[in-house]
Amino acid sequence: MTNKNAVYPGSYDPLTNGHIDIIERGLRIFEKITVAVLKNPQKKYLFDLEERLEILNHTFKNNPKIEVDCFEGLLVDYLNKKEITTVVRGLRAISDFEVEFQMALMNRRISPDVETIFLVPSVNYSFLSSRLVKEIYQLGGEIRQMVPELVDRKLKEKYRL
Ligand code: ADP
C-alpha cells in the first residue's frame, strides 16, 4: 500500500498553530491527512468533542486535502478501518521523544504494518502545547499568534476574558 494518506491523531484540546504547522508539513508528503480527534472517556478535556471537531472543521473547511474525523479505542483499529497505515505525529522537544517512541513501537507491535512519521515544527511553535495555551488564557493572558482566531475567541469565552 502506498502512503497517499496519513492519519494525524491527537487530543486537539484545543487546536494550536503548532498542530496546523505539522499538518501543512505533512501535506508536502501526503496527498491527504485525516486529523483524527481522540475520544477518551477517561480524560478530562476543556473543549468537548463537538467543540474540538467544530474548531477543526471550521479551520480546514476550504482544504479538501484535510479530513476531520474522530475515533475511540485503539488507534490501530481506527487505522485498519480507514485502510491507512501511516501515522503522523509532531516532535517538539526531547521531552516528546520518550512517549512518542513508546507509542510508535507499541502500535507497531499490535499492528506491524503501521509506520509512524515524526515531523518537526517551526521553531516558533516548538515550545507550544495545548496545555500551555490553556494555562495562559486561564491566567488572563492571550497568545494570538499561537492559535487560530476561533480558538482565541472560544478560550476567551470559556475563561470570560
Ligand atoms: P496528544 O494528547 O495525542 O499528545 P495533542 O493534541 O497534544 O494530543 O498532540 C497531537 C500531536 O501533535 C502530538 O504528536 C504532538 O506532539 C503534536 N503537537 C502538539 N503541539 C505541537 C507543536 N506545537 N508542534 C509540533 N507538534 C505538536
mmCIF file of C-alpha atoms and ligand atoms in Angstrom:
data_model
loop_
_atom_site.group_PDB
_atom_site.id
_atom_site.type_symbol
_atom_site.label_atom_id
_atom_site.label_comp_id
_atom_site.label_asym_id
_atom_site.label_seq_id
_atom_site.Cartn_x
_atom_site.Cartn_y
_atom_site.Cartn_z
ATOM 1 C CA MET A 1 0.000 0.000 0.000
ATOM 2 C CA THR A 2 1.359 3.442 -0.862
ATOM 3 C CA ASN A 3 1.351 6.252 1.621
ATOM 4 C CA LYS A 4 -1.008 8.634 -0.044
ATOM 5 C CA ASN A 5 -2.958 9.188 3.110
ATOM 6 C CA ALA A 6 -1.937 9.590 6.708
ATOM 7 C CA VAL A 7 -3.726 9.940 9.998
ATOM 8 C CA TYR A 8 -2.684 12.669 12.453
ATOM 9 C CA PRO A 9 -4.238 11.621 15.757
ATOM 10 C CA GLY A 10 -4.407 13.741 18.877
ATOM 11 C CA SER A 11 -6.498 15.411 21.532
ATOM 12 C CA TYR A 12 -6.637 18.861 19.904
ATOM 13 C CA ASP A 13 -7.828 20.400 23.172
ATOM 14 C CA PRO A 14 -7.618 22.926 21.568
ATOM 15 C CA LEU A 15 -6.089 23.109 18.091
ATOM 16 C CA THR A 16 -2.985 25.327 18.015
ATOM 17 C CA ASN A 17 -0.869 26.776 15.235
ATOM 18 C CA GLY A 18 1.690 24.092 16.118
ATOM 19 C CA HIS A 19 -0.759 21.400 15.006
ATOM 20 C CA ILE A 20 -1.511 23.390 11.842
ATOM 21 C CA ASP A 21 2.208 23.687 11.101
ATOM 22 C CA ILE A 22 2.571 19.900 11.312
ATOM 23 C CA ILE A 23 -0.470 19.356 9.065
ATOM 24 C CA GLU A 24 0.938 21.746 6.453
ATOM 25 C CA ARG A 25 4.288 19.964 6.528
ATOM 26 C CA GLY A 26 2.512 16.629 6.298
ATOM 27 C CA LEU A 27 0.709 17.744 3.158
ATOM 28 C CA ARG A 28 4.068 18.171 1.446
ATOM 29 C CA ILE A 29 4.497 14.426 1.825
ATOM 30 C CA PHE A 30 0.972 13.015 1.782
ATOM 31 C CA GLU A 31 -1.918 13.698 -0.547
ATOM 32 C CA LYS A 32 -4.425 13.706 2.246
ATOM 33 C CA ILE A 33 -4.274 13.961 6.020
ATOM 34 C CA THR A 34 -7.015 12.823 8.327
ATOM 35 C CA VAL A 35 -6.956 14.798 11.552
ATOM 36 C CA ALA A 36 -8.431 12.306 13.999
ATOM 37 C CA VAL A 37 -9.654 13.525 17.363
ATOM 38 C CA LEU A 38 -9.348 11.023 20.149
ATOM 39 C CA LYS A 39 -12.438 10.358 22.253
ATOM 40 C CA ASN A 40 -11.046 9.194 25.538
ATOM 41 C CA PRO A 41 -13.738 8.870 28.214
ATOM 42 C CA GLN A 42 -11.031 8.705 30.895
ATOM 43 C CA LYS A 43 -9.568 12.080 30.022
ATOM 44 C CA LYS A 44 -10.930 15.434 31.102
ATOM 45 C CA TYR A 45 -10.987 17.940 28.266
ATOM 46 C CA LEU A 46 -11.601 21.691 28.336
ATOM 47 C CA PHE A 47 -13.363 21.510 24.969
ATOM 48 C CA ASP A 48 -15.817 18.684 24.492
ATOM 49 C CA LEU A 49 -15.627 16.535 21.374
ATOM 50 C CA GLU A 50 -18.209 18.587 19.446
ATOM 51 C CA GLU A 51 -16.301 21.811 20.096
ATOM 52 C CA ARG A 52 -12.968 20.294 19.115
ATOM 53 C CA LEU A 53 -14.485 18.968 15.902
ATOM 54 C CA GLU A 54 -16.193 22.290 15.204
ATOM 55 C CA ILE A 55 -12.880 24.148 15.518
ATOM 56 C CA LEU A 56 -11.130 21.713 13.183
ATOM 57 C CA ASN A 57 -13.960 21.667 10.636
ATOM 58 C CA HIS A 58 -14.110 25.456 10.624
ATOM 59 C CA THR A 59 -10.336 25.856 10.293
ATOM 60 C CA PHE A 60 -9.926 23.380 7.449
ATOM 61 C CA LYS A 61 -13.248 23.814 5.651
ATOM 62 C CA ASN A 62 -11.617 25.122 2.482
ATOM 63 C CA ASN A 63 -8.981 22.428 2.221
ATOM 64 C CA PRO A 64 -10.207 19.192 0.617
ATOM 65 C CA LYS A 65 -6.853 17.565 1.443
ATOM 66 C CA ILE A 66 -7.664 17.676 5.136
ATOM 67 C CA GLU A 67 -10.319 15.402 6.571
ATOM 68 C CA VAL A 68 -11.594 15.825 10.115
ATOM 69 C CA ASP A 69 -12.756 12.759 11.987
ATOM 70 C CA CYS A 70 -12.815 11.252 15.474
ATOM 71 C CA PHE A 71 -12.163 7.846 16.939
ATOM 72 C CA GLU A 72 -12.500 5.867 20.108
ATOM 73 C CA GLY A 73 -10.397 2.953 21.285
ATOM 74 C CA LEU A 74 -7.154 1.794 19.750
ATOM 75 C CA LEU A 75 -5.526 3.887 17.054
ATOM 76 C CA VAL A 76 -4.524 0.735 15.152
ATOM 77 C CA ASP A 77 -8.157 -0.376 14.957
ATOM 78 C CA TYR A 78 -9.088 3.013 13.566
ATOM 79 C CA LEU A 79 -6.244 2.820 11.012
ATOM 80 C CA ASN A 80 -7.440 -0.610 9.968
ATOM 81 C CA LYS A 81 -10.949 0.631 9.448
ATOM 82 C CA LYS A 82 -9.678 3.541 7.346
ATOM 83 C CA GLU A 83 -7.220 1.283 5.491
ATOM 84 C CA ILE A 84 -4.414 3.711 6.291
ATOM 85 C CA THR A 85 -1.048 2.553 7.624
ATOM 86 C CA THR A 86 0.781 5.824 8.236
ATOM 87 C CA VAL A 87 0.559 7.917 11.370
ATOM 88 C CA VAL A 88 1.895 11.461 11.586
ATOM 89 C CA ARG A 89 2.974 12.891 14.922
ATOM 90 C CA GLY A 90 4.782 16.093 15.840
ATOM 91 C CA LEU A 91 8.054 16.103 17.745
ATOM 92 C CA ARG A 92 8.758 19.270 19.648
ATOM 93 C CA ALA A 93 11.445 18.588 22.150
ATOM 94 C CA ILE A 94 13.328 15.735 23.684
ATOM 95 C CA SER A 95 10.523 15.511 26.214
ATOM 96 C CA ASP A 96 8.128 14.343 23.466
ATOM 97 C CA PHE A 97 10.534 11.691 22.316
ATOM 98 C CA GLU A 98 10.142 9.070 25.004
ATOM 99 C CA VAL A 99 6.362 8.958 24.948
ATOM 100 C CA GLU A 100 6.182 9.082 21.157
ATOM 101 C CA PHE A 101 8.835 6.393 20.752
ATOM 102 C CA GLN A 102 6.989 4.099 23.132
ATOM 103 C CA MET A 103 3.663 4.685 21.417
ATOM 104 C CA ALA A 104 5.079 4.146 17.913
ATOM 105 C CA LEU A 105 6.663 0.856 18.932
ATOM 106 C CA MET A 106 3.562 -0.311 20.734
ATOM 107 C CA ASN A 107 1.386 0.457 17.714
ATOM 108 C CA ARG A 108 3.822 -1.449 15.524
ATOM 109 C CA ARG A 109 3.770 -4.385 17.921
ATOM 110 C CA ILE A 110 -0.017 -4.559 17.739
ATOM 111 C CA SER A 111 -0.171 -3.920 14.005
ATOM 112 C CA PRO A 112 3.168 -4.492 12.166
ATOM 113 C CA ASP A 113 2.103 -2.550 9.056
ATOM 114 C CA VAL A 114 1.784 0.718 10.908
ATOM 115 C CA GLU A 115 4.545 3.269 10.371
ATOM 116 C CA THR A 116 4.823 6.475 12.370
ATOM 117 C CA ILE A 117 6.334 9.547 10.746
ATOM 118 C CA PHE A 118 7.584 12.328 13.011
ATOM 119 C CA LEU A 119 7.584 15.872 11.750
ATOM 120 C CA VAL A 120 9.388 18.760 13.394
ATOM 121 C CA PRO A 121 7.533 22.075 13.670
ATOM 122 C CA SER A 122 8.836 25.559 13.005
ATOM 123 C CA VAL A 123 10.957 26.802 15.936
ATOM 124 C CA ASN A 124 8.209 29.363 16.565
ATOM 125 C CA TYR A 125 5.973 26.539 17.750
ATOM 126 C CA SER A 126 8.480 24.172 19.235
ATOM 127 C CA PHE A 127 7.568 25.226 22.776
ATOM 128 C CA LEU A 128 3.835 25.408 22.161
ATOM 129 C CA SER A 129 1.313 22.956 23.556
ATOM 130 C CA SER A 130 -2.452 22.913 24.060
ATOM 131 C CA ARG A 131 -1.817 22.641 27.791
ATOM 132 C CA LEU A 132 0.322 25.777 27.854
ATOM 133 C CA VAL A 133 -2.220 27.703 25.791
ATOM 134 C CA LYS A 134 -4.990 26.795 28.259
ATOM 135 C CA GLU A 135 -2.841 27.810 31.224
ATOM 136 C CA ILE A 136 -2.035 31.200 29.732
ATOM 137 C CA TYR A 137 -5.669 32.036 28.944
ATOM 138 C CA GLN A 138 -6.788 30.755 32.312
ATOM 139 C CA LEU A 139 -4.417 33.225 33.912
ATOM 140 C CA GLY A 140 -5.838 36.061 31.842
ATOM 141 C CA GLY A 141 -3.210 36.155 29.121
ATOM 142 C CA GLU A 142 -3.576 35.686 25.407
ATOM 143 C CA ILE A 143 -1.255 34.498 22.677
ATOM 144 C CA ARG A 144 -2.875 35.487 19.428
ATOM 145 C CA GLN A 145 -0.153 34.314 17.058
ATOM 146 C CA MET A 146 -0.231 30.833 18.530
ATOM 147 C CA VAL A 147 -3.843 29.776 17.967
ATOM 148 C CA PRO A 148 -6.453 30.228 15.201
ATOM 149 C CA GLU A 149 -8.827 33.153 15.676
ATOM 150 C CA LEU A 150 -11.774 30.894 16.555
ATOM 151 C CA VAL A 151 -9.762 29.199 19.297
ATOM 152 C CA ASP A 152 -8.739 32.580 20.727
ATOM 153 C CA ARG A 153 -12.402 33.607 20.808
ATOM 154 C CA LYS A 154 -13.562 30.356 22.395
ATOM 155 C CA LEU A 155 -10.845 30.425 25.049
ATOM 156 C CA LYS A 156 -11.831 33.971 25.983
ATOM 157 C CA GLU A 157 -15.471 32.862 26.260
ATOM 158 C CA LYS A 158 -14.522 29.888 28.455
ATOM 159 C CA TYR A 159 -12.473 31.989 30.804
ATOM 160 C CA ARG A 160 -14.700 35.080 30.471
ATOM 161 C CA LEU A 161 -11.858 37.325 29.404
HETATM 162 P P1 ADP B 1 -1.929 14.051 22.362
HETATM 163 O O1 ADP B 1 -2.759 14.082 23.616
HETATM 164 O O2 ADP B 1 -2.172 12.864 21.492
HETATM 165 O O3 ADP B 1 -0.460 14.345 22.555
HETATM 166 P P2 ADP B 1 -2.094 16.689 21.196
HETATM 167 O O4 ADP B 1 -3.265 17.344 20.564
HETATM 168 O O5 ADP B 1 -1.483 17.364 22.367
HETATM 169 O O6 ADP B 1 -2.572 15.231 21.502
HETATM 170 O O7 ADP B 1 -0.946 16.476 20.116
HETATM 171 C C1 ADP B 1 -1.155 15.754 18.942
HETATM 172 C C2 ADP B 1 0.162 15.651 18.201
HETATM 173 O O8 ADP B 1 0.588 16.936 17.801
HETATM 174 C C3 ADP B 1 1.314 15.075 19.017
HETATM 175 O O9 ADP B 1 2.144 14.322 18.153
HETATM 176 C C4 ADP B 1 2.054 16.286 19.497
HETATM 177 O O10 ADP B 1 3.416 16.003 19.734
HETATM 178 C C5 ADP B 1 1.889 17.193 18.301
HETATM 179 N N1 ADP B 1 1.977 18.595 18.663
HETATM 180 C C6 ADP B 1 1.236 19.278 19.544
HETATM 181 N N2 ADP B 1 1.633 20.574 19.614
HETATM 182 C C7 ADP B 1 2.654 20.694 18.731
HETATM 183 C C8 ADP B 1 3.521 21.763 18.353
HETATM 184 N N3 ADP B 1 3.455 22.960 18.912
HETATM 185 N N4 ADP B 1 4.461 21.496 17.433
HETATM 186 C C9 ADP B 1 4.564 20.270 16.905
HETATM 187 N N5 ADP B 1 3.812 19.223 17.213
HETATM 188 C C10 ADP B 1 2.868 19.425 18.120
#
